[in-house]
């Protein structure tokens, strides 16, 4: 199907992109476009304008600021996964990216695009939640920083407001040992359930994607392992009934009860890798 008519503008700077959004409130930002363009072809999205931010240099940097890894929202999956600083500071991102799409998707898709889209079945939201990342958002009124735990607010809904742009993702560079496990849908490869875990100085941090209306932390698992050494026995005991089926979504292929069971299985598998 063809898209509805739209105009196209390429922003040369972040400030120009913000100004374009102010002047065209129903415009959509275009980075990788792997979610937006299919939605436009199905006429599920019909923006009057696309603002291309894929070449804005301010949004593509990957660098360290002290003990914080800063990733520009328009950095592509490939740029992130192949970056040595990312591999050292947040290796779970490189691991998760290998589960996403194919080489074409990974060379065009962007971290900020995935997070701002907030697809409940996306892989990356679980990783940034477990890493306790912070999101920098900028708009006409200036910039603000939002914890990842407060960023994902519902299905396809985030803390990014009208006229604002997600510009950077800030990740603690000493987060600890990290792992991601997922059970993929055999056709789409999206996670039926995906679990990210980080074990560091602050204990265990874990997050879930694919099973609910949004990515979410797993506080019951985190609390069960608080102050305990990570052993096969402690992991086995903690990975029992981590999430209630009532908190999850079911469909004609995978019930909420089945997804809840998968959370236990995948969390155990990820944690066992980190012993």
Tab-separated table of C-alpha atoms in Angstrom:
chain	number	residue	atom	x	y	z
A	1	UNK	CA	0.000	0.000	0.000
A	2	UNK	CA	1.142	3.541	-0.667
A	3	UNK	CA	1.549	6.170	2.038
A	4	UNK	CA	-0.654	9.229	2.326
A	5	UNK	CA	0.958	12.379	0.844
A	6	UNK	CA	3.631	14.029	2.990
A	7	UNK	CA	6.482	16.491	2.722
A	8	UNK	CA	10.069	15.681	3.620
A	9	UNK	CA	12.633	17.882	5.356
A	10	UNK	CA	16.139	17.007	6.531
A	11	UNK	CA	17.315	18.725	9.717
A	12	UNK	CA	20.958	19.801	9.799
A	13	UNK	CA	21.018	20.370	13.578
A	14	UNK	CA	19.098	19.444	16.691
A	15	UNK	CA	17.848	22.998	17.135
A	16	UNK	CA	16.578	23.045	13.562
A	17	UNK	CA	14.715	19.785	14.134
A	18	UNK	CA	13.071	21.213	17.253
A	19	UNK	CA	12.050	24.348	15.348
A	20	UNK	CA	10.577	22.209	12.559
A	21	UNK	CA	8.523	20.287	15.111
A	22	UNK	CA	7.217	23.543	16.575
A	23	UNK	CA	6.150	24.721	13.144
A	24	UNK	CA	4.625	21.345	12.194
A	25	UNK	CA	3.075	19.780	15.319
A	26	UNK	CA	1.834	16.667	13.504
A	27	UNK	CA	5.204	15.936	11.874
A	28	UNK	CA	7.071	12.718	12.645
A	29	UNK	CA	10.791	12.263	13.156
A	30	UNK	CA	12.569	9.920	10.772
A	31	UNK	CA	15.764	8.165	11.858
A	32	UNK	CA	15.974	4.530	10.717
A	33	UNK	CA	12.320	4.390	9.723
A	34	UNK	CA	11.836	0.642	10.172
A	35	UNK	CA	8.748	1.141	12.335
A	36	UNK	CA	7.441	4.419	10.944
A	37	UNK	CA	7.537	3.647	7.211
A	38	UNK	CA	5.612	0.344	7.466
A	39	UNK	CA	2.999	2.100	9.621
A	40	UNK	CA	2.708	4.829	6.986
A	41	UNK	CA	2.306	2.277	4.197
A	42	UNK	CA	-0.563	0.709	6.134
A	43	UNK	CA	-1.953	4.221	6.770
A	44	UNK	CA	-1.773	3.601	10.507
A	45	UNK	CA	0.334	6.770	10.598
A	46	UNK	CA	-0.340	9.691	8.275
A	47	UNK	CA	2.015	12.549	9.192
A	48	UNK	CA	1.933	15.602	6.963
A	49	UNK	CA	5.731	15.901	7.222
A	50	UNK	CA	8.746	13.737	7.931
A	51	UNK	CA	11.715	15.413	9.617
A	52	UNK	CA	14.856	13.415	8.899
A	53	UNK	CA	17.277	13.548	11.840
A	54	UNK	CA	19.462	10.627	10.763
A	55	UNK	CA	22.401	12.885	9.802
A	56	UNK	CA	22.321	15.256	12.783
A	57	UNK	CA	25.856	14.936	14.169
A	58	UNK	CA	24.787	15.946	17.698
A	59	UNK	CA	22.591	12.860	17.865
A	60	UNK	CA	25.152	10.316	16.682
A	61	UNK	CA	28.026	10.613	19.156
A	62	UNK	CA	29.093	7.681	21.347
A	63	UNK	CA	31.502	8.698	24.094
A	64	UNK	CA	32.359	8.525	27.785
A	65	UNK	CA	31.694	11.406	30.170
A	66	UNK	CA	33.441	10.380	33.365
A	67	UNK	CA	31.761	7.153	34.479
A	68	UNK	CA	28.832	7.566	32.103
A	69	UNK	CA	28.514	6.156	28.600
A	70	UNK	CA	26.626	8.646	26.427
A	71	UNK	CA	24.974	7.331	23.267
A	72	UNK	CA	23.321	9.698	20.819
A	73	UNK	CA	19.758	8.745	19.979
A	74	UNK	CA	20.488	8.577	16.236
A	75	UNK	CA	23.441	6.192	16.611
A	76	UNK	CA	22.640	3.074	14.595
A	77	UNK	CA	22.526	-0.423	15.993
A	78	UNK	CA	25.646	-1.299	14.010
A	79	UNK	CA	27.555	1.750	15.270
A	80	UNK	CA	26.656	0.851	18.849
A	81	UNK	CA	27.361	-2.882	18.631
A	82	UNK	CA	30.751	-2.321	16.965
A	83	UNK	CA	31.880	0.439	19.359
A	84	UNK	CA	34.682	-0.597	21.744
A	85	UNK	CA	33.475	1.700	24.536
A	86	UNK	CA	30.018	0.117	24.369
A	87	UNK	CA	31.509	-3.386	24.414
A	88	UNK	CA	33.458	-2.469	27.535
A	89	UNK	CA	30.873	-0.414	29.441
A	90	UNK	CA	27.529	-1.873	28.334
A	91	UNK	CA	28.119	-5.176	26.517
A	92	UNK	CA	24.482	-6.155	26.905
A	93	UNK	CA	23.589	-3.566	24.246
A	94	UNK	CA	25.867	-5.242	21.712
A	95	UNK	CA	24.401	-8.622	22.683
A	96	UNK	CA	20.799	-7.469	22.369
A	97	UNK	CA	21.441	-5.827	18.998
A	98	UNK	CA	22.566	-9.157	17.550
A	99	UNK	CA	18.996	-10.384	18.196
A	100	UNK	CA	17.438	-7.565	16.169
A	101	UNK	CA	16.393	-7.888	12.543
A	102	UNK	CA	19.034	-8.494	9.887
A	103	UNK	CA	22.179	-6.619	8.760
A	104	UNK	CA	20.127	-4.062	6.811
A	105	UNK	CA	18.003	-3.272	9.864
A	106	UNK	CA	21.060	-3.079	12.105
A	107	UNK	CA	22.811	-0.628	9.776
A	108	UNK	CA	19.814	1.747	9.635
A	109	UNK	CA	17.835	1.288	12.843
A	110	UNK	CA	18.678	3.569	15.774
A	111	UNK	CA	18.679	3.149	19.543
A	112	UNK	CA	16.679	6.322	20.119
A	113	UNK	CA	14.153	5.366	17.477
A	114	UNK	CA	13.490	2.018	19.124
A	115	UNK	CA	13.202	3.481	22.625
A	116	UNK	CA	10.998	6.405	21.586
A	117	UNK	CA	8.722	4.066	19.614
A	118	UNK	CA	8.248	1.979	22.793
A	119	UNK	CA	7.025	-1.140	21.051
A	120	UNK	CA	6.138	-3.526	23.905
A	121	UNK	CA	7.831	-6.332	21.955
A	122	UNK	CA	11.123	-4.510	21.283
A	123	UNK	CA	14.355	-5.955	22.685
A	124	UNK	CA	16.262	-2.825	23.718
A	125	UNK	CA	13.914	-1.361	26.370
A	126	UNK	CA	14.667	-4.280	28.715
A	127	UNK	CA	18.393	-3.635	28.409
A	128	UNK	CA	18.233	0.077	29.214
A	129	UNK	CA	15.938	-0.627	32.175
A	130	UNK	CA	18.316	-3.233	33.623
A	131	UNK	CA	21.234	-0.830	33.045
A	132	UNK	CA	19.314	1.895	34.932
A	133	UNK	CA	19.912	4.274	32.041
A	134	UNK	CA	18.745	7.870	31.932
A	135	UNK	CA	17.134	9.509	28.904
A	136	UNK	CA	17.925	13.065	27.894
A	137	UNK	CA	14.967	14.783	26.238
A	138	UNK	CA	15.156	18.179	24.585
A	139	UNK	CA	12.472	20.545	23.386
A	140	UNK	CA	11.745	24.250	22.923
A	141	UNK	CA	11.827	24.750	26.697
A	142	UNK	CA	15.258	23.195	27.153
A	143	UNK	CA	16.408	19.747	28.201
A	144	UNK	CA	15.484	17.330	30.962
A	145	UNK	CA	16.651	13.881	32.073
A	146	UNK	CA	14.255	11.011	32.808
A	147	UNK	CA	15.066	7.682	34.447
A	148	UNK	CA	14.461	4.697	32.172
A	149	UNK	CA	11.999	3.391	34.775
A	150	UNK	CA	9.831	6.473	34.182
A	151	UNK	CA	10.401	6.707	30.441
A	152	UNK	CA	8.245	3.789	29.257
A	153	UNK	CA	4.706	4.714	30.208
A	154	UNK	CA	2.573	2.309	28.182
A	155	UNK	CA	2.125	0.705	24.806
A	156	UNK	CA	3.876	2.983	22.278
A	157	UNK	CA	3.887	5.723	24.922
A	158	UNK	CA	6.899	7.394	26.535
A	159	UNK	CA	7.809	10.474	28.558
A	160	UNK	CA	8.714	12.362	25.373
A	161	UNK	CA	6.186	15.160	25.056
A	162	UNK	CA	4.867	17.110	22.044
A	163	UNK	CA	7.648	19.022	20.306
A	164	UNK	CA	10.361	17.138	22.197
A	165	UNK	CA	13.124	14.833	20.966
A	166	UNK	CA	14.951	12.020	22.747
A	167	UNK	CA	18.562	13.092	22.232
A	168	UNK	CA	20.851	10.938	24.401
A	169	UNK	CA	20.912	7.771	26.463
A	170	UNK	CA	23.153	7.911	29.557
A	171	UNK	CA	24.364	4.579	30.947
A	172	UNK	CA	26.519	3.934	34.043
A	173	UNK	CA	29.816	2.664	32.680
A	174	UNK	CA	30.526	0.332	35.603
A	175	UNK	CA	27.178	-1.431	35.655
A	176	UNK	CA	28.616	-4.945	36.099
A	177	UNK	CA	28.156	-8.342	34.435
A	178	UNK	CA	25.313	-8.442	31.929
A	179	UNK	CA	23.249	-10.949	29.956
A	180	UNK	CA	20.117	-11.079	27.800
A	181	UNK	CA	17.976	-14.086	26.993
A	182	UNK	CA	14.901	-14.193	24.819
A	183	UNK	CA	12.402	-16.636	23.393
A	184	UNK	CA	11.747	-15.309	19.872
A	185	UNK	CA	8.597	-15.605	17.839
A	186	UNK	CA	9.599	-17.960	14.996
A	187	UNK	CA	8.329	-15.644	12.259
A	188	UNK	CA	8.912	-12.087	13.442
A	189	UNK	CA	11.907	-12.816	15.736
A	190	UNK	CA	10.443	-10.313	18.193
A	191	UNK	CA	10.621	-11.626	21.765
A	192	UNK	CA	7.663	-13.563	23.088
A	193	UNK	CA	9.573	-12.874	26.293
A	194	UNK	CA	12.974	-11.242	26.748
A	195	UNK	CA	14.828	-10.861	30.058
A	196	UNK	CA	17.846	-8.613	30.644
A	197	UNK	CA	19.928	-8.915	33.817
A	198	UNK	CA	22.789	-6.833	35.193
A	199	UNK	CA	24.761	-7.917	38.273
A	200	UNK	CA	26.900	-5.198	39.802
A	201	UNK	CA	27.768	-3.294	42.948
A	202	UNK	CA	24.109	-2.368	43.465
A	203	UNK	CA	22.984	-5.973	43.295
A	204	UNK	CA	20.871	-7.579	40.593
A	205	UNK	CA	18.883	-5.446	38.192
A	206	UNK	CA	16.505	-7.217	35.840
A	207	UNK	CA	13.911	-6.214	33.277
A	208	UNK	CA	11.348	-7.832	31.031
A	209	UNK	CA	10.128	-7.118	27.510
A	210	UNK	CA	7.707	-8.741	25.068
A	211	UNK	CA	5.156	-9.891	27.614
A	212	UNK	CA	3.366	-6.784	28.874
A	213	UNK	CA	2.042	-3.476	27.619
A	214	UNK	CA	5.503	-2.011	28.198
A	215	UNK	CA	8.961	-3.091	29.269
A	216	UNK	CA	9.202	-3.359	33.050
A	217	UNK	CA	11.644	-4.031	35.880
A	218	UNK	CA	11.421	-7.294	37.810
A	219	UNK	CA	11.464	-6.159	41.471
A	220	UNK	CA	10.515	-9.551	42.916
A	221	UNK	CA	13.576	-11.152	41.337
A	222	UNK	CA	15.836	-8.277	42.344
A	223	UNK	CA	14.645	-8.428	45.956
A	224	UNK	CA	14.958	-12.220	46.127
A	225	UNK	CA	18.659	-11.964	45.260
A	226	UNK	CA	19.444	-8.822	47.278
A	227	UNK	CA	22.489	-9.320	49.490
A	228	UNK	CA	22.935	-12.951	48.439
A	229	UNK	CA	25.818	-14.518	46.554
A	230	UNK	CA	24.909	-15.538	43.039
A	231	UNK	CA	24.860	-19.327	43.104
A	232	UNK	CA	22.897	-22.022	41.307
A	233	UNK	CA	20.869	-22.517	44.486
A	234	UNK	CA	20.054	-18.846	45.056
A	235	UNK	CA	19.131	-18.406	41.389
A	236	UNK	CA	16.890	-21.484	41.402
A	237	UNK	CA	15.043	-20.216	44.466
A	238	UNK	CA	14.656	-16.674	43.100
A	239	UNK	CA	13.387	-17.717	39.670
A	240	UNK	CA	10.048	-19.028	40.852
A	241	UNK	CA	6.916	-17.018	40.089
A	242	UNK	CA	8.830	-13.840	39.253
A	243	UNK	CA	5.810	-12.252	37.562
A	244	UNK	CA	2.109	-12.959	37.989
A	245	UNK	CA	0.237	-13.830	34.769
A	246	UNK	CA	-2.191	-11.033	35.658
A	247	UNK	CA	0.586	-8.538	34.924
A	248	UNK	CA	1.210	-9.913	31.422
A	249	UNK	CA	-0.558	-10.071	28.089
A	250	UNK	CA	-1.774	-13.235	26.389
A	251	UNK	CA	-2.766	-13.905	22.802
A	252	UNK	CA	-3.933	-16.774	20.582
A	253	UNK	CA	-0.365	-18.148	20.447
A	254	UNK	CA	1.023	-17.535	23.920
A	255	UNK	CA	-1.065	-17.284	27.074
A	256	UNK	CA	-0.142	-14.975	29.935
A	257	UNK	CA	0.543	-18.072	32.062
A	258	UNK	CA	2.976	-19.409	29.466
A	259	UNK	CA	4.751	-16.066	29.285
A	260	UNK	CA	5.040	-15.950	33.077
A	261	UNK	CA	6.677	-19.386	32.989
A	262	UNK	CA	9.089	-18.185	30.294
A	263	UNK	CA	10.118	-15.253	32.506
A	264	UNK	CA	11.271	-17.734	35.176
A	265	UNK	CA	13.103	-19.894	32.631
A	266	UNK	CA	14.861	-17.040	30.824
A	267	UNK	CA	15.807	-15.161	33.992
A	268	UNK	CA	17.420	-18.327	35.356
A	269	UNK	CA	19.252	-18.911	32.083
A	270	UNK	CA	20.596	-15.332	31.976
A	271	UNK	CA	21.680	-15.339	35.633
A	272	UNK	CA	23.411	-18.696	35.342
A	273	UNK	CA	25.617	-17.223	32.643
A	274	UNK	CA	26.894	-14.650	35.137
A	275	UNK	CA	28.029	-16.968	37.933
